[in-house]
């Protein structure tokens, strides 16, 4: 404290060392322990902080070990001659592949790899018969999205992402069918981590009327009779499965059926990538093939594969 006071001049101005005197290399060492948003905020302090915030060594540490695989999904001219900071910014935006039916991106806080897979990339029984299924174009916002994933199949976590959009501009809408089955797979060089796979579904058909969102449940039926089975498996033998009733059997007079009218993420389970194999193949499915009753009125958007620690409800703003 005495040293600090002695550094003040007679007019109260600071004559001793300040933040601007810290060597840029020291600032860069500190930045290695901070998140990208924190680094960008501190870059506005002074020239040394701004220089350290542009250091390739700092941003190389924020990139995942397989970031070159992600770059190869894009034309070389998009990333050639870019700094590591600009590469991180580029990869934190969705990168489409597989004819635009899959997307991968980096979480902006952790730099971890996330993926979404459109219903267009899945094998859906009866999808080519318009008596059963239709493709609906949409710009639907996923405000009000719910996560559900307890072992009992009950809603255990609700989160709202205020500025998120559905990643793909088309969803599959089921009018009515007896044999409900959706299968998909992806083979990708996921970095070593623990991942959670979930299906994003919506009961009812949504649209806009006079600028307001409306939802029709004209075709919604059959989902409260038997649960839907969700499964995942990996190329190294890991498996997970769960069952969920998509429609609530109890009706609340005040709030109605709280799963209807929302996008709901059904958590299927986790799988571990050790990094021992170059690529991990993940297969996933959902089915309700009891032909004693029909079911309908369901929208299928996508499958998400997200590092499990990003599901922590305390980490707001992590998912894009």
XYZ file of C-alpha atoms in Angstrom:
320
model
C 0.000 0.000 0.000
C 2.871 2.371 0.899
C 4.515 1.734 -2.450
C 1.289 2.491 -4.234
C 0.844 5.797 -2.397
C 4.433 6.847 -3.022
C 3.894 6.424 -6.742
C 1.379 9.310 -6.803
C 2.587 12.735 -7.830
C 1.602 16.020 -6.186
C -1.294 16.416 -8.596
C -2.545 12.866 -7.905
C -1.329 11.410 -11.212
C 0.231 7.934 -11.287
C 3.956 7.996 -11.968
C 4.695 4.328 -11.225
C 4.185 1.242 -13.409
C 0.660 0.413 -14.587
C -1.160 -2.177 -16.704
C 0.399 -0.739 -19.823
C 3.848 -1.677 -18.524
C 3.124 -5.406 -18.271
C 5.061 -7.232 -21.025
C 2.872 -8.638 -23.774
C 4.397 -12.096 -23.265
C 3.265 -12.106 -19.626
C -0.255 -11.076 -20.609
C -0.306 -13.895 -23.175
C 0.626 -16.407 -20.458
C -2.329 -15.236 -18.366
C -4.656 -15.440 -21.393
C -3.897 -19.145 -21.711
C -6.050 -19.670 -18.601
C -8.976 -17.494 -19.744
C -11.915 -18.187 -22.038
C -12.179 -16.599 -25.505
C -14.928 -14.128 -24.412
C -12.781 -13.035 -21.453
C -9.768 -12.547 -23.716
C -11.754 -10.425 -26.158
C -13.059 -8.232 -23.335
C -9.582 -7.656 -21.871
C -8.142 -6.847 -25.303
C -9.749 -3.417 -25.046
C -7.641 -2.370 -22.056
C -4.432 -1.276 -23.812
C -1.961 -2.083 -26.565
C -0.172 -4.901 -24.668
C -3.432 -6.682 -23.913
C -4.610 -6.167 -27.482
C -1.399 -7.627 -28.855
C -1.534 -10.637 -26.545
C -5.176 -11.199 -27.506
C -4.077 -11.649 -31.113
C -1.259 -14.070 -30.346
C -1.322 -17.307 -32.353
C 0.074 -19.157 -29.320
C -2.940 -18.087 -27.219
C -5.550 -19.084 -29.793
C -3.792 -22.299 -30.783
C -4.416 -23.451 -27.201
C -8.139 -22.663 -27.551
C -8.593 -24.724 -30.709
C -9.430 -28.440 -30.468
C -6.754 -30.935 -31.554
C -8.764 -31.839 -34.677
C -9.418 -28.303 -35.906
C -7.643 -29.080 -39.175
C -10.321 -31.711 -39.878
C -12.971 -29.029 -39.473
C -11.123 -26.676 -41.810
C -11.013 -29.375 -44.472
C -14.807 -29.240 -44.637
C -14.473 -25.763 -46.190
C -12.826 -24.453 -49.369
C -9.134 -23.645 -48.678
C -9.551 -20.007 -49.696
C -11.795 -19.442 -46.673
C -9.070 -20.172 -44.123
C -5.729 -19.749 -45.880
C -3.526 -17.019 -44.368
C -5.854 -16.543 -41.396
C -4.499 -16.029 -37.897
C -5.385 -18.586 -35.233
C -7.782 -16.055 -33.704
C -9.607 -15.676 -37.012
C -9.663 -19.459 -37.449
C -11.330 -19.809 -34.039
C -13.912 -17.195 -35.030
C -14.506 -18.987 -38.342
C -14.970 -22.394 -36.709
C -17.308 -21.041 -34.040
C -19.874 -20.513 -36.801
C -21.776 -23.519 -38.220
C -19.856 -25.460 -40.880
C -22.218 -27.454 -43.109
C -21.192 -30.792 -44.623
C -22.816 -33.902 -46.101
C -24.809 -31.824 -48.622
C -25.654 -29.287 -45.928
C -27.567 -31.839 -43.830
C -25.034 -31.834 -40.983
C -23.274 -28.999 -39.192
C -20.324 -28.813 -36.840
C -19.044 -25.838 -34.859
C -16.930 -24.874 -31.866
C -18.481 -23.795 -28.598
C -17.507 -20.146 -28.205
C -16.541 -20.480 -24.553
C -14.684 -23.800 -24.409
C -13.670 -24.418 -28.027
C -15.257 -27.890 -27.836
C -16.754 -29.546 -30.905
C -20.554 -29.657 -31.268
C -22.662 -31.187 -34.044
C -26.227 -31.192 -35.322
C -27.740 -33.595 -37.860
C -30.840 -32.665 -39.856
C -33.816 -34.986 -40.284
C -32.882 -34.823 -43.993
C -29.810 -36.938 -43.186
C -31.859 -39.648 -41.463
C -33.629 -42.752 -42.759
C -37.322 -42.237 -41.938
C -39.820 -45.003 -42.627
C -42.463 -43.772 -45.089
C -40.833 -40.375 -45.658
C -41.535 -40.442 -49.419
C -45.273 -41.068 -48.966
C -47.104 -37.768 -48.460
C -49.989 -39.565 -46.792
C -47.629 -39.987 -43.832
C -44.870 -37.384 -43.905
C -44.269 -33.884 -45.257
C -41.245 -31.598 -45.294
C -42.088 -28.198 -43.792
C -39.855 -25.167 -44.456
C -39.425 -23.030 -41.337
C -37.545 -20.181 -39.719
C -38.933 -21.322 -36.360
C -37.139 -20.006 -33.282
C -36.392 -22.561 -30.582
C -37.246 -20.240 -27.696
C -38.855 -22.394 -25.039
C -36.782 -25.458 -25.894
C -36.834 -28.097 -23.169
C -34.330 -30.756 -22.188
C -35.654 -34.068 -20.912
C -33.407 -36.887 -19.825
C -34.113 -38.494 -16.473
C -34.101 -42.267 -16.130
C -37.838 -42.138 -15.408
C -38.481 -40.310 -18.640
C -39.724 -37.184 -16.880
C -38.835 -33.617 -17.634
C -35.889 -32.750 -15.414
C -34.443 -29.637 -16.952
C -35.901 -26.672 -18.814
C -33.656 -24.124 -20.452
C -34.383 -21.133 -22.650
C -31.949 -19.960 -25.311
C -33.184 -16.501 -26.216
C -31.476 -16.040 -29.576
C -31.145 -19.554 -30.952
C -32.675 -20.676 -34.226
C -33.351 -24.119 -35.551
C -30.172 -24.903 -37.450
C -31.884 -26.321 -40.505
C -34.647 -24.591 -42.419
C -36.818 -27.661 -42.906
C -38.369 -30.201 -40.523
C -40.104 -33.521 -41.126
C -43.778 -33.493 -40.115
C -45.608 -36.749 -39.426
C -49.345 -36.652 -40.106
C -50.166 -40.264 -39.255
C -48.401 -43.623 -39.352
C -48.501 -47.028 -37.666
C -44.806 -47.976 -37.914
C -42.742 -45.051 -36.609
C -38.992 -45.446 -37.092
C -36.158 -42.952 -37.612
C -32.511 -44.037 -37.983
C -29.290 -42.172 -38.582
C -25.521 -42.349 -38.295
C -22.447 -40.171 -38.477
C -18.744 -40.962 -38.733
C -16.537 -38.110 -37.573
C -13.145 -37.431 -35.903
C -14.568 -36.267 -32.568
C -11.897 -35.093 -30.092
C -11.540 -37.098 -26.893
C -14.433 -36.166 -24.603
C -17.786 -37.336 -23.222
C -20.694 -36.501 -25.517
C -24.476 -36.445 -25.093
C -26.816 -37.284 -27.975
C -30.370 -35.928 -28.088
C -33.316 -35.772 -30.525
C -35.171 -32.468 -31.005
C -38.916 -33.002 -31.471
C -42.112 -30.937 -31.423
C -45.692 -32.090 -30.862
C -48.082 -30.342 -33.250
C -47.644 -28.382 -36.456
C -46.540 -24.782 -36.010
C -47.044 -21.797 -38.303
C -47.399 -18.021 -38.228
C -50.700 -16.222 -38.438
C -50.883 -12.421 -38.456
C -47.272 -12.366 -37.289
C -47.949 -14.606 -34.288
C -46.845 -18.190 -33.700
C -49.704 -20.661 -33.683
C -49.612 -24.415 -33.200
C -52.168 -26.926 -34.480
C -52.618 -30.298 -32.767
C -55.117 -31.566 -35.312
C -53.019 -34.669 -36.093
C -51.405 -35.110 -32.650
C -52.390 -38.485 -31.245
C -51.046 -41.848 -30.092
C -47.948 -40.649 -28.210
C -49.472 -41.154 -24.769
C -50.315 -44.839 -25.317
C -46.853 -46.386 -25.592
C -43.391 -44.834 -25.083
C -40.956 -44.167 -27.910
C -37.658 -46.074 -27.728
C -34.440 -44.088 -28.284
C -31.100 -45.813 -28.843
C -27.500 -45.007 -29.672
C -24.438 -47.168 -30.309
C -20.846 -46.515 -31.323
C -18.258 -48.304 -33.429
C -16.340 -49.341 -30.284
C -19.327 -51.108 -28.723
C -20.862 -48.462 -26.469
C -24.654 -48.476 -26.193
C -27.378 -46.433 -24.530
C -31.159 -46.501 -24.656
C -34.135 -44.727 -23.110
C -37.892 -44.576 -23.443
C -40.072 -41.479 -23.316
C -43.791 -40.807 -23.616
C -43.858 -37.847 -25.983
C -47.316 -36.690 -24.900
C -48.339 -36.065 -21.298
C -51.255 -38.135 -20.060
C -52.205 -35.640 -17.329
C -53.679 -32.293 -18.336
C -53.248 -29.169 -16.231
C -56.277 -26.858 -16.427
C -54.085 -23.798 -15.933
C -51.048 -24.514 -18.102
C -52.342 -27.263 -20.365
C -50.030 -29.932 -21.747
C -46.552 -28.471 -21.144
C -44.785 -30.597 -23.796
C -47.081 -29.440 -26.585
C -46.057 -26.317 -28.439
C -42.382 -26.552 -27.423
C -39.272 -27.953 -29.021
C -38.147 -30.710 -26.684
C -34.655 -32.232 -26.639
C -34.866 -35.905 -25.649
C -31.567 -36.965 -24.106
C -30.739 -40.493 -25.360
C -27.472 -41.005 -23.484
C -23.734 -40.460 -23.426
C -20.754 -41.977 -25.215
C -17.041 -41.581 -24.602
C -14.447 -40.788 -27.249
C -10.979 -41.809 -26.075
C -9.124 -40.646 -29.170
C -7.735 -44.120 -29.829
C -9.488 -44.299 -33.207
C -9.187 -41.737 -35.971
C -12.972 -41.514 -36.415
C -15.906 -42.547 -34.252
C -19.069 -43.896 -35.851
C -22.276 -43.131 -33.961
C -25.608 -44.769 -34.842
C -28.894 -43.546 -33.372
C -32.590 -44.299 -33.696
C -36.056 -43.687 -32.291
C -38.993 -45.981 -32.902
C -42.507 -46.876 -31.846
C -43.423 -49.913 -33.917
C -46.425 -51.186 -31.976
C -48.931 -51.406 -34.832
C -51.957 -51.710 -32.547
C -52.457 -47.949 -32.807
C -51.487 -45.082 -35.102
C -49.636 -41.933 -34.087
C -49.137 -38.537 -35.688
C -48.762 -34.802 -35.329
C -44.985 -34.783 -34.672
C -42.190 -32.609 -36.082
C -38.647 -34.026 -36.265
C -35.948 -31.375 -36.481
C -32.513 -32.804 -35.762
C -30.124 -34.759 -33.570
C -27.566 -32.912 -31.439
C -24.214 -34.297 -30.297
C -22.838 -31.982 -27.624
C -20.030 -32.379 -25.057
C -21.795 -33.403 -21.869
C -20.316 -30.680 -19.663
C -21.911 -28.031 -21.888
C -25.313 -29.236 -20.656
C -24.627 -27.746 -17.204
C -27.527 -25.317 -16.610
C -25.191 -22.923 -14.788
C -23.241 -22.281 -18.007
C -25.609 -19.894 -19.730
C -24.900 -18.875 -23.285
C -22.577 -21.770 -24.025
C -24.639 -23.537 -26.655
C -24.901 -21.598 -29.879
